[in-house]
């Protein structure tokens, strides 16, 4: 019983971790105040759920989910590339509203508010991942792959160019960097991994509906990135563990879920306000939120 | 055909008046404070529930409840500025940090509403007889006429206030150039407070009119804020008349959009309009292009 609960938490930490480190790439390393990350997570979840439900093998559907999310990230970057700070934040936030509206209204494909039940657990080359323990192993593999890639990207020349663009776009441009292109790629890759996280989420919960992808869901992920510190992957790991575990004790007080939900949101919102006031760089942050 | 056209136009103007009520207060605060106060929508939601509590739960007279709601909303705006934004400003936080804080505050307010009032839809049952009037083949209710009239009067009063009153002039001075305004002895902190008080009072009026016309839900603030923000951007975010104009344009475009798309996609239409403006005219219709950040 305790073990099952523990495994559930570890799986959640894994999924959140992929989501948070992918947001680090666009928000932390590239300085894009991307508040629409949940939309990419949702697109990944819906694409993979629809594919899995029509019998497409898991590895193909997770890859397609990532690619389609990444494509939307790239698409979103085209008009928003030149926008700064506030404007970018609100456009990406607006994007997540539209995506939510589409999940809710495109009933033929998404079944609207009823959601998509019965999403199969993965089965890769005959190996069955339907038990939570085996699913945890799968999540760990994907976390390692995602972490490896994002770590490599951030420490490559490309990553350094992204950081230069974040710190001084004009200077980066004058050194011959295609800053717009760099930002587009960054957002696309970031969205790709959010899509992967979305696919894992959908196949773990086995049921998705639009309510999992409202804009409010960005708060815990934003909180993880800011607490961990912008442009710090190490901090992100620590922060993910803290943020996923933090509201868990509330579960044991025995509050009804109609009260538990708002209290969780209040805790997250207050934490976010306190952290940006008292410790705006989080644990290991290298830069300020601009 | 003409009937449909007129009906959609009327619906668009009603929606536009509601968005303009949101956008005008929001853009007033933006013009002086220079950051996106997203929690403005939260103030509207909380005020609507406050009105519901006074009128439907405590059974107070409606007009008294409405007056108290406006006082409540301006006080709420003042307090939010004092306890959240002012300390952040004192630490020289960037406008992005203030934006993130304002989103956190919006969620805080909405969660408080959920906690105290629950997730179910509330109705303020003040106007019992709301029969539509036929107007050249289109239908409009007396309440909707009231909404349009009240908002127009409110916008006119706001315009006169900004042009003629001492505080209004000081607000425009701070909006234009804070440092110069400080030099001639205008305290910018005081003006920030005043913008929150007046902007939030308009939010209170918006809350009253909206809660008579529509159901009140905990997430209404976010939905209104997206529309109000879009209207403000379209019209020119630092320019209050522009924000009002943009909101009416948004309302009309959205409602004509229903001719081509299912009504669930209203948000998508607003977003496409927002995109077009951000791409081709980011300063909005009436905004003046300037390069200051």
XYZ file of C-alpha atoms in Angstrom:
583
model
C 0.000 0.000 0.000
C 2.723 2.466 1.051
C 4.879 1.150 -1.753
C 2.163 1.708 -4.340
C 1.681 5.277 -3.160
C 5.427 5.867 -3.179
C 5.711 4.567 -6.742
C 2.836 6.802 -7.815
C 4.655 9.824 -6.405
C 7.887 8.867 -8.134
C 6.078 8.577 -11.465
C 4.538 12.011 -10.957
C 7.945 13.455 -10.075
C 9.347 11.948 -13.261
C 6.631 13.414 -15.490
C 6.839 16.836 -13.824
C 10.609 16.733 -14.135
C 10.493 16.311 -17.911
C 7.955 19.126 -18.098
C 10.033 21.413 -15.867
C 13.404 20.839 -17.515
C 11.834 21.390 -20.912
C 10.453 24.706 -19.627
C 13.955 25.507 -18.359
C 15.192 25.345 -21.935
C 12.787 28.034 -23.153
C 12.358 30.082 -19.975
C 15.666 29.665 -18.181
C 18.188 29.314 -20.975
C 16.491 31.322 -23.699
C 14.751 33.894 -21.498
C 11.398 33.365 -23.223
C 8.666 33.957 -20.652
C 6.674 31.033 -21.989
C 3.436 30.644 -20.030
C 1.852 28.348 -22.605
C 3.872 25.280 -21.738
C 0.783 23.442 -20.516
C -0.644 23.684 -24.037
C 2.260 21.637 -25.423
C 1.867 19.150 -22.589
C -1.828 18.884 -23.493
C -1.193 18.550 -27.218
C 1.240 15.714 -26.509
C -1.273 14.016 -24.228
C -4.154 14.275 -26.712
C -2.124 13.283 -29.780
C -0.674 10.221 -28.093
C -4.016 9.256 -26.533
C -5.802 9.409 -29.881
C -3.017 7.420 -31.562
C -2.820 4.795 -28.795
C -6.587 4.378 -28.784
C -6.500 3.585 -32.490
C -3.834 0.941 -31.932
C -0.617 2.751 -32.840
C 2.392 1.297 -30.947
C 3.566 3.325 -27.948
C 7.008 4.308 -29.236
C 5.544 5.704 -32.437
C 2.781 7.586 -30.648
C 5.166 9.152 -28.117
C 7.456 10.256 -30.923
C 4.588 11.690 -32.970
C 3.226 13.407 -29.831
C 6.610 15.067 -29.303
C 6.982 16.065 -32.936
C 3.499 17.569 -33.204
C 3.966 19.494 -29.938
C 7.344 20.665 -31.184
C 5.789 21.733 -34.469
C 3.243 23.858 -32.603
C 6.063 25.330 -30.522
C 7.844 26.318 -33.699
C 4.611 27.679 -35.174
C 3.938 29.761 -32.058
C 7.467 31.129 -32.154
C 7.060 32.582 -35.659
C 4.759 35.472 -34.732
C 6.010 35.813 -31.143
C 9.723 35.750 -31.826
C 10.149 39.500 -31.809
C 7.993 40.051 -28.729
C 9.563 40.788 -25.379
C 8.710 40.004 -21.757
C 5.088 40.854 -21.001
C 3.792 40.618 -24.523
C 5.365 37.219 -25.071
C 4.059 35.975 -21.720
C 0.504 36.981 -22.519
C 0.548 35.688 -26.081
C 1.792 32.292 -24.940
C -0.799 32.340 -22.163
C -3.441 33.183 -24.771
C -2.188 30.273 -26.842
C -2.849 27.915 -23.959
C -6.418 29.266 -23.716
C -7.043 28.578 -27.375
C -5.632 25.079 -27.139
C -7.860 24.460 -24.118
C -10.869 25.801 -26.071
C -10.054 23.395 -28.894
C -9.787 20.402 -26.512
C -13.163 21.370 -25.128
C -14.954 22.133 -28.385
C -13.553 19.814 -31.034
C -15.870 17.095 -29.799
C -15.491 14.786 -32.835
C -11.831 14.209 -32.001
C -11.381 14.987 -28.307
C -14.870 13.992 -26.997
C -14.947 17.470 -25.412
C -15.579 17.624 -21.661
C -16.126 13.838 -21.439
C -12.469 13.226 -22.187
C -10.793 10.152 -23.569
C -10.989 7.093 -21.289
C -9.250 3.737 -21.608
C -5.911 4.895 -22.965
C -3.794 1.714 -23.039
C -0.640 1.389 -20.989
C 2.474 1.004 -23.151
C 3.581 -2.306 -24.605
C 7.002 -2.070 -26.217
C 8.275 -5.046 -28.261
C 6.128 -7.402 -26.234
C 7.251 -6.015 -22.873
C 4.189 -4.975 -20.918
C 4.317 -1.786 -18.852
C 0.851 -2.002 -17.368
C 1.934 -2.337 -13.741
C 2.965 0.853 -11.954
C 6.387 -0.530 -11.056
C 7.241 -1.276 -14.661
C 5.751 2.055 -15.750
C 8.079 3.783 -13.273
C 11.053 2.154 -15.002
C 9.782 3.461 -18.334
C 9.360 6.986 -16.892
C 12.883 6.868 -15.440
C 14.249 5.916 -18.866
C 12.462 8.844 -20.492
C 13.586 11.224 -17.745
C 17.191 10.163 -18.308
C 16.899 10.554 -22.086
C 15.231 13.991 -21.763
C 17.687 15.170 -19.138
C 20.627 13.962 -21.204
C 19.438 15.758 -24.334
C 18.467 19.013 -22.648
C 21.690 19.014 -20.646
C 23.676 18.467 -23.825
C 21.772 21.201 -25.669
C 22.263 23.699 -22.855
C 25.977 23.069 -22.610
C 26.605 23.019 -26.336
C 27.596 25.975 -28.469
C 23.943 26.263 -29.358
C 23.051 26.577 -25.670
C 25.699 29.240 -25.126
C 24.308 31.161 -28.106
C 20.838 30.907 -26.541
C 22.130 32.308 -23.263
C 23.894 35.091 -25.116
C 20.634 35.925 -26.874
C 18.831 35.955 -23.540
C 21.374 38.271 -21.943
C 21.867 40.665 -24.831
C 20.059 39.991 -28.059
C 21.601 42.888 -29.931
C 25.137 41.817 -29.029
C 24.411 38.221 -30.045
C 23.023 39.471 -33.349
C 26.047 41.616 -34.022
C 28.226 38.541 -33.513
C 26.354 36.970 -36.406
C 23.938 34.754 -34.461
C 20.521 34.229 -35.988
C 18.745 35.033 -32.741
C 15.225 34.604 -34.113
C 16.082 31.169 -35.453
C 17.762 30.224 -32.174
C 14.659 31.192 -30.205
C 12.386 29.268 -32.578
C 14.449 26.109 -32.220
C 14.565 26.519 -28.462
C 10.787 26.819 -28.198
C 10.261 23.888 -30.575
C 12.620 21.575 -28.648
C 11.106 22.702 -25.362
C 7.619 21.942 -26.703
C 8.823 18.571 -28.030
C 9.789 17.391 -24.554
C 6.598 18.823 -23.060
C 4.758 16.644 -25.597
C 6.736 13.591 -24.439
C 5.737 14.372 -20.844
C 2.126 14.726 -21.987
C 2.212 11.292 -23.620
C 3.606 9.692 -20.461
C 0.934 11.451 -18.400
C -1.886 10.254 -20.668
C -0.727 6.646 -20.709
C -0.119 6.643 -16.956
C -3.485 8.115 -15.901
C -5.188 6.250 -18.815
C -7.814 9.017 -18.966
C -7.513 12.620 -20.090
C -9.976 15.488 -20.248
C -9.501 19.231 -20.856
C -9.521 20.014 -17.105
C -5.962 18.703 -16.742
C -4.710 21.364 -19.145
C -6.187 24.619 -17.866
C -3.856 27.576 -17.599
C -3.796 27.234 -13.794
C -1.707 24.092 -14.212
C 1.211 26.257 -15.344
C 1.638 27.573 -11.785
C 3.290 24.490 -10.190
C 5.629 24.107 -13.184
C 6.533 27.779 -13.197
C 7.069 27.499 -9.460
C 9.434 24.544 -9.939
C 11.492 26.434 -12.514
C 11.700 29.603 -10.399
C 12.409 27.791 -7.121
C 15.048 25.634 -8.764
C 16.538 28.747 -10.300
C 16.503 29.895 -13.895
C 19.044 28.120 -16.094
C 19.837 25.508 -13.447
C 18.891 21.911 -14.269
C 20.229 20.654 -10.942
C 17.980 23.070 -9.039
C 15.054 21.933 -11.134
C 15.421 18.334 -9.956
C 15.433 19.391 -6.323
C 12.521 21.783 -6.821
C 10.423 19.180 -8.655
C 10.750 16.749 -5.767
C 9.815 19.452 -3.250
C 6.839 20.792 -5.193
C 5.355 17.378 -5.971
C 5.721 16.166 -2.388
C 4.769 19.419 -0.657
C 0.964 19.260 -0.985
C 0.887 15.508 -0.260
C 0.519 15.797 3.547
C -2.730 17.724 2.896
C -4.149 14.458 1.562
C -3.884 12.814 4.965
C -5.769 15.505 6.857
C -8.907 14.075 5.335
C -10.215 17.192 3.599
C -12.751 16.682 0.818
C -11.313 17.127 -2.674
C -13.469 20.205 -3.336
C -11.475 21.987 -0.612
C -8.167 20.260 -1.257
C -7.929 21.567 -4.832
C -8.268 25.280 -4.006
C -5.959 24.928 -0.979
C -3.258 23.407 -3.164
C -3.630 26.304 -5.605
C -3.482 28.837 -2.776
C -0.321 27.231 -1.379
C 1.341 27.277 -4.813
C 0.268 30.849 -5.570
C 1.502 32.138 -2.204
C 4.784 30.267 -2.575
C 5.298 31.783 -6.001
C 4.730 35.292 -4.664
C 7.011 34.704 -1.665
C 9.817 33.174 -3.709
C 9.917 36.013 -6.245
C 10.016 38.462 -3.380
C 12.488 36.839 -0.997
C 14.628 34.671 -3.229
C 13.999 35.636 -6.859
C 16.874 33.466 -8.088
C 15.684 30.305 -6.350
C 18.174 27.664 -5.213
C 20.771 27.766 -7.952
C 19.503 30.411 -10.382
C 22.042 32.252 -12.470
C 19.852 34.956 -13.955
C 16.872 37.134 -13.048
C 13.485 36.891 -14.643
C 13.423 39.707 -17.174
C -30.260 38.411 -43.500
C -30.315 42.030 -42.343
C -31.963 40.833 -39.130
C -29.109 38.437 -38.469
C -26.638 41.170 -39.270
C -28.279 43.624 -36.883
C -28.621 41.015 -34.155
C -24.959 40.079 -34.393
C -23.996 43.752 -34.372
C -26.078 44.351 -31.234
C -24.646 41.255 -29.560
C -21.184 42.463 -30.517
C -21.779 45.885 -28.994
C -23.058 44.315 -25.745
C -20.050 42.001 -25.549
C -17.818 44.938 -26.447
C -19.271 47.072 -23.639
C -18.518 44.296 -21.149
C -14.964 43.829 -22.430
C -14.464 47.587 -22.415
C -15.473 47.751 -18.747
C -12.704 45.246 -18.031
C -10.172 46.802 -20.387
C -10.591 50.424 -19.280
C -9.680 49.778 -15.641
C -6.924 47.430 -16.645
C -5.355 49.828 -19.125
C -5.655 52.725 -16.654
C -3.543 50.712 -14.213
C -1.162 49.650 -16.966
C -0.666 53.191 -18.215
C 0.744 54.423 -14.909
C 2.206 51.238 -13.420
C 3.662 49.833 -16.667
C 3.053 46.211 -15.858
C 0.274 43.765 -16.690
C -2.024 43.543 -13.666
C -3.627 40.228 -14.552
C -5.275 39.969 -11.138
C -7.667 42.687 -12.323
C -9.894 39.830 -13.500
C -9.679 38.290 -10.033
C -10.930 41.556 -8.526
C -13.946 41.400 -10.853
C -14.687 37.793 -9.888
C -14.334 38.407 -6.146
C -16.484 41.567 -6.380
C -19.208 39.684 -8.238
C -19.269 37.094 -5.436
C -19.248 39.876 -2.844
C -22.346 41.325 -4.504
C -23.928 37.871 -4.565
C -23.178 37.453 -0.856
C -24.630 40.853 0.110
C -27.682 40.733 -2.117
C -28.656 37.074 -2.342
C -27.335 35.753 0.996
C -27.703 38.677 3.395
C -30.707 40.102 1.547
C -29.491 43.693 1.440
C -31.058 46.282 -0.848
C -29.603 45.894 -4.347
C -28.418 49.473 -4.806
C -26.762 49.499 -1.404
C -25.097 46.173 -2.213
C -23.886 47.591 -5.525
C -22.398 50.641 -3.821
C -20.665 48.475 -1.218
C -19.348 46.246 -4.016
C -17.694 49.213 -5.720
C -16.133 50.292 -2.406
C -15.004 46.703 -1.810
C -13.366 46.387 -5.218
C -11.441 49.660 -4.959
C -10.271 48.736 -1.477
C -9.209 45.313 -2.748
C -7.229 46.893 -5.582
C -5.580 49.305 -3.143
C -4.646 46.487 -0.743
C -3.280 44.215 -3.480
C -1.054 47.043 -4.658
C 0.125 47.809 -1.134
C 0.913 44.288 0.046
C 2.055 42.593 -3.162
C 3.156 44.979 -5.887
C 4.674 47.782 -3.855
C 7.288 45.634 -2.067
C 8.237 44.071 -5.403
C 8.566 47.497 -7.007
C 10.720 48.617 -4.103
C 13.084 45.745 -4.948
C 13.289 47.010 -8.546
C 11.681 43.850 -9.912
C 11.198 43.735 -13.674
C 7.730 44.017 -15.193
C 7.888 40.281 -16.001
C 8.277 39.502 -12.305
C 5.280 41.702 -11.516
C 3.323 39.921 -14.245
C 4.112 36.513 -12.754
C 3.096 37.857 -9.333
C -0.177 39.155 -10.764
C -0.996 35.759 -12.264
C -0.291 34.161 -8.890
C -2.613 36.717 -7.255
C -5.322 35.998 -9.839
C -5.149 32.299 -8.996
C -5.089 33.125 -5.297
C -8.301 35.172 -5.622
C -10.024 32.551 -7.764
C -9.068 29.796 -5.341
C -10.445 31.837 -2.442
C -13.739 32.165 -4.318
C -13.760 28.392 -4.902
C -13.019 27.738 -1.260
C -15.763 29.982 0.116
C -18.462 29.711 -2.527
C -17.838 26.363 -4.235
C -17.534 25.595 -7.926
C -21.219 25.790 -8.827
C -22.647 28.635 -10.877
C -24.353 31.477 -8.986
C -27.106 33.738 -10.240
C -28.024 37.193 -8.968
C -31.765 37.249 -9.342
C -32.394 40.979 -9.256
C -34.001 41.626 -12.600
C -36.967 39.296 -12.806
C -38.644 40.572 -15.898
C -36.089 40.812 -18.650
C -38.212 40.535 -21.776
C -36.396 41.366 -24.977
C -37.487 44.402 -26.968
C -37.720 44.100 -30.718
C -35.571 46.620 -32.491
C -35.720 46.473 -36.314
C -36.108 42.708 -36.119
C -33.276 42.204 -33.603
C -33.808 41.472 -29.908
C -32.240 43.478 -27.090
C -33.164 43.338 -23.404
C -33.601 46.432 -21.169
C -30.690 45.195 -19.069
C -28.432 45.087 -22.116
C -29.449 48.634 -23.005
C -28.602 49.599 -19.410
C -25.204 47.942 -19.666
C -24.364 49.869 -22.819
C -25.648 53.162 -21.384
C -23.924 52.784 -18.018
C -20.643 51.859 -19.615
C -20.793 54.808 -22.004
C -21.540 57.186 -19.099
C -18.734 55.609 -17.091
C -16.248 55.993 -19.933
C -17.265 59.594 -20.402
C -16.855 60.291 -16.672
C -13.453 58.609 -16.744
C -12.442 60.702 -19.725
C -13.453 63.949 -17.998
C -11.713 62.810 -14.810
C -8.466 62.116 -16.659
C -8.606 65.422 -18.537
C -9.830 67.824 -15.864
C -9.137 66.603 -12.329
C -5.866 67.132 -10.550
C -5.327 63.419 -9.893
C -6.245 62.577 -13.480
C -3.690 65.034 -14.790
C -1.049 63.701 -12.405
C -1.848 60.174 -13.596
C -1.299 61.156 -17.190
C 1.948 62.840 -16.214
C 3.223 59.678 -14.482
C 2.037 57.568 -17.422
C 3.933 59.810 -19.790
C 7.199 60.081 -17.896
C 7.523 59.024 -14.309
C 10.868 60.657 -13.616
C 9.845 64.060 -14.913
C 6.596 63.814 -12.957
C 8.618 63.095 -9.807
C 10.756 66.167 -10.454
C 7.723 68.456 -10.522
C 6.605 67.009 -7.193
C 4.134 64.265 -8.135
C 4.604 61.233 -5.909
C 4.501 58.257 -8.273
C 3.694 55.802 -5.450
C 0.624 57.886 -4.620
C -0.432 57.888 -8.257
C 0.053 54.117 -8.476
C -2.306 53.757 -5.510
C -4.849 56.086 -7.114
C -4.753 54.151 -10.381
C -5.435 50.947 -8.477
C -8.310 52.542 -6.578
C -9.967 54.022 -9.652
C -9.186 51.116 -11.980
C -10.558 48.647 -9.440
C -13.675 50.771 -8.862
C -14.375 50.388 -12.583
C -13.763 46.655 -12.109
C -16.444 46.763 -9.378
C -18.918 48.408 -11.780
C -18.010 45.781 -14.376
C -18.638 43.036 -11.814
C -22.131 44.375 -11.034
C -23.236 44.711 -14.657
C -21.698 41.400 -15.727
C -23.212 39.465 -12.835
C -26.664 40.739 -13.793
C -26.214 39.716 -17.423
C -24.326 36.427 -17.012
C -23.952 33.692 -14.422
C -21.087 34.113 -11.992
C -18.442 31.386 -11.850
C -15.090 31.201 -10.050
C -13.162 31.313 -13.339
C -15.043 34.289 -14.791
C -12.164 36.610 -13.893
C -9.651 34.804 -16.062
C -11.999 34.627 -19.020
C -12.859 38.315 -18.777
C -9.234 39.229 -18.318
C -8.187 37.487 -21.529
C -10.834 39.429 -23.441
C -10.129 42.711 -21.694
C -6.420 42.311 -22.285
C -6.959 41.483 -25.949
C -9.226 44.530 -26.327
C -6.627 46.711 -24.636
C -3.803 45.476 -26.882
C -5.896 45.961 -30.012
C -6.760 49.528 -29.060
C -3.415 50.502 -27.558
C -2.684 49.282 -24.059
C -1.414 52.538 -22.571
C -4.341 54.488 -23.935
C -7.677 54.188 -22.111
C -9.931 55.416 -24.966
C -7.992 53.102 -27.274
C -8.578 50.151 -24.971
C -12.321 50.905 -24.984
C -12.401 51.162 -28.777
C -10.412 47.934 -29.119
C -12.797 46.098 -26.801
C -15.837 47.101 -28.858
C -14.033 46.005 -31.999
C -13.213 42.666 -30.362
C -16.810 42.120 -29.244
C -18.142 42.834 -32.728
C -15.550 40.698 -34.554
C -16.130 37.790 -32.153
C -19.874 37.836 -32.664
C -19.622 38.066 -36.442
C -17.154 35.192 -36.255
C -19.986 32.964 -35.050
C -21.384 33.225 -38.564
C -18.475 31.088 -39.733
C -17.431 29.074 -36.694
C -19.117 27.257 -33.781
C -19.584 29.561 -30.790
C -17.120 27.573 -28.659
C -14.338 29.054 -30.753
C -14.977 32.646 -29.647
C -11.742 32.559 -27.657
C -9.843 31.417 -30.708
C -11.194 34.349 -32.721
C -10.054 36.765 -30.013
C -6.641 35.169 -30.052
C -6.280 35.375 -33.836
C -7.160 39.076 -33.676
C -4.582 39.520 -30.907
C -1.952 37.794 -33.036
C -2.693 39.956 -36.061
C -2.279 43.103 -34.007
C 0.857 41.938 -32.223
C 2.403 41.136 -35.577
C 1.445 44.177 -37.580
C 0.564 46.911 -35.110
C 1.813 46.000 -31.621
C 1.140 49.514 -30.309
C -2.580 49.101 -31.103
C -5.002 51.322 -33.014
C -4.558 54.499 -30.983
C -1.211 53.709 -29.399
C 1.804 55.842 -30.136
C 4.881 53.962 -31.165
C 7.716 54.437 -28.755
C 10.769 52.366 -28.160
C 10.957 52.577 -24.414
C 10.734 49.206 -22.746
